[in-house]
Amino acid sequence: MGGPLPPVRQDRGARGPLSRYLCPTDRRGIHTDVSDAGLKLLREARPTNDTALKEALDEAAKNSEPDPLVTAVEAMSPTR
């Protein structure tokens, strides 16, 4: 199969929202950690994301035969 994997930066002390590192037991796997800065960004983005999702689901619900994915997402939504 292919050659060795390219190196992945091991930013354990990441300055950005995410850091990636190779799986210690299987070099094919790459793990991603979310930093405190990344969690802060997620919290800040949540209201905008929730609003956009609600609007998209409301629009999709106007269809007389809603898509199964829409039904599943609506069932999981804590705001419904």
GROMACS .gro file of C-alpha atoms in nm:
model
   80
    1MET     CA    1   0.000   0.000   0.000
    2GLY     CA    2   0.115   0.363   0.041
    3GLY     CA    3   0.432   0.490   0.200
    4PRO     CA    4   0.478   0.632   0.546
    5LEU     CA    5   0.239   0.891   0.677
    6PRO     CA    6   0.339   1.255   0.656
    7PRO     CA    7   0.429   1.396   0.995
    8VAL     CA    8   0.146   1.545   1.197
    9ARG     CA    9   0.223   1.838   1.417
   10GLN     CA   10   0.194   1.748   1.780
   11ASP     CA   11   0.049   2.074   1.908
   12ARG     CA   12  -0.039   1.954   2.257
   13GLY     CA   13  -0.001   2.312   2.381
   14ALA     CA   14  -0.203   2.441   2.087
   15ARG     CA   15  -0.263   2.810   2.047
   16GLY     CA   16  -0.554   2.749   1.812
   17PRO     CA   17  -0.893   2.585   1.862
   18LEU     CA   18  -0.776   2.236   1.761
   19SER     CA   19  -0.467   2.022   1.791
   20ARG     CA   20  -0.397   1.698   1.609
   21TYR     CA   21  -0.173   1.410   1.702
   22LEU     CA   22  -0.106   1.058   1.579
   23CYS     CA   23  -0.273   0.769   1.756
   24PRO     CA   24  -0.005   0.624   1.984
   25THR     CA   25  -0.104   0.263   1.907
   26ASP     CA   26  -0.196   0.291   1.538
   27ARG     CA   27  -0.012   0.543   1.320
   28ARG     CA   28  -0.300   0.539   1.072
   29GLY     CA   29  -0.521   0.723   1.319
   30ILE     CA   30  -0.511   1.093   1.385
   31HIS     CA   31  -0.679   1.228   1.696
   32THR     CA   32  -0.802   1.581   1.742
   33ASP     CA   33  -0.829   1.766   2.071
   34VAL     CA   34  -1.039   2.078   2.120
   35SER     CA   35  -0.854   2.340   2.321
   36ASP     CA   36  -1.012   2.573   2.576
   37ALA     CA   37  -1.010   2.839   2.303
   38GLY     CA   38  -1.193   2.598   2.072
   39LEU     CA   39  -1.456   2.521   2.336
   40LYS     CA   40  -1.506   2.895   2.386
   41LEU     CA   41  -1.558   2.940   2.012
   42LEU     CA   42  -1.810   2.655   2.009
   43ARG     CA   43  -2.006   2.811   2.296
   44GLU     CA   44  -2.007   3.148   2.120
   45ALA     CA   45  -2.119   2.997   1.789
   46ARG     CA   46  -2.393   2.777   1.937
   47PRO     CA   47  -2.677   3.037   1.928
   48THR     CA   48  -2.610   3.122   1.563
   49ASN     CA   49  -2.583   2.755   1.469
   50ASP     CA   50  -2.903   2.668   1.659
   51THR     CA   51  -3.093   2.951   1.487
   52ALA     CA   52  -2.974   2.847   1.141
   53LEU     CA   53  -3.062   2.483   1.209
   54LYS     CA   54  -3.409   2.577   1.340
   55GLU     CA   55  -3.476   2.789   1.032
   56ALA     CA   56  -3.362   2.510   0.799
   57LEU     CA   57  -3.573   2.252   0.982
   58ASP     CA   58  -3.877   2.479   0.983
   59GLU     CA   59  -3.840   2.529   0.608
   60ALA     CA   60  -3.795   2.157   0.548
   61ALA     CA   61  -4.099   2.080   0.765
   62LYS     CA   62  -4.319   2.271   0.518
   63ASN     CA   63  -4.271   1.977   0.281
   64SER     CA   64  -4.572   1.744   0.304
   65GLU     CA   65  -4.336   1.445   0.331
   66PRO     CA   66  -4.049   1.545   0.556
   67ASP     CA   67  -3.714   1.386   0.495
   68PRO     CA   68  -3.628   1.115   0.751
   69LEU     CA   69  -3.312   1.307   0.840
   70VAL     CA   70  -3.517   1.617   0.927
   71THR     CA   71  -3.745   1.407   1.146
   72ALA     CA   72  -3.447   1.250   1.324
   73VAL     CA   73  -3.272   1.584   1.385
   74GLU     CA   74  -3.593   1.741   1.516
   75ALA     CA   75  -3.641   1.447   1.755
   76MET     CA   76  -3.290   1.505   1.898
   77SER     CA   77  -3.327   1.882   1.934
   78PRO     CA   78  -3.367   1.996   2.298
   79THR     CA   79  -3.548   2.314   2.182
   80ARG     CA   80  -3.834   2.131   2.014
   0.00000   0.00000   0.00000
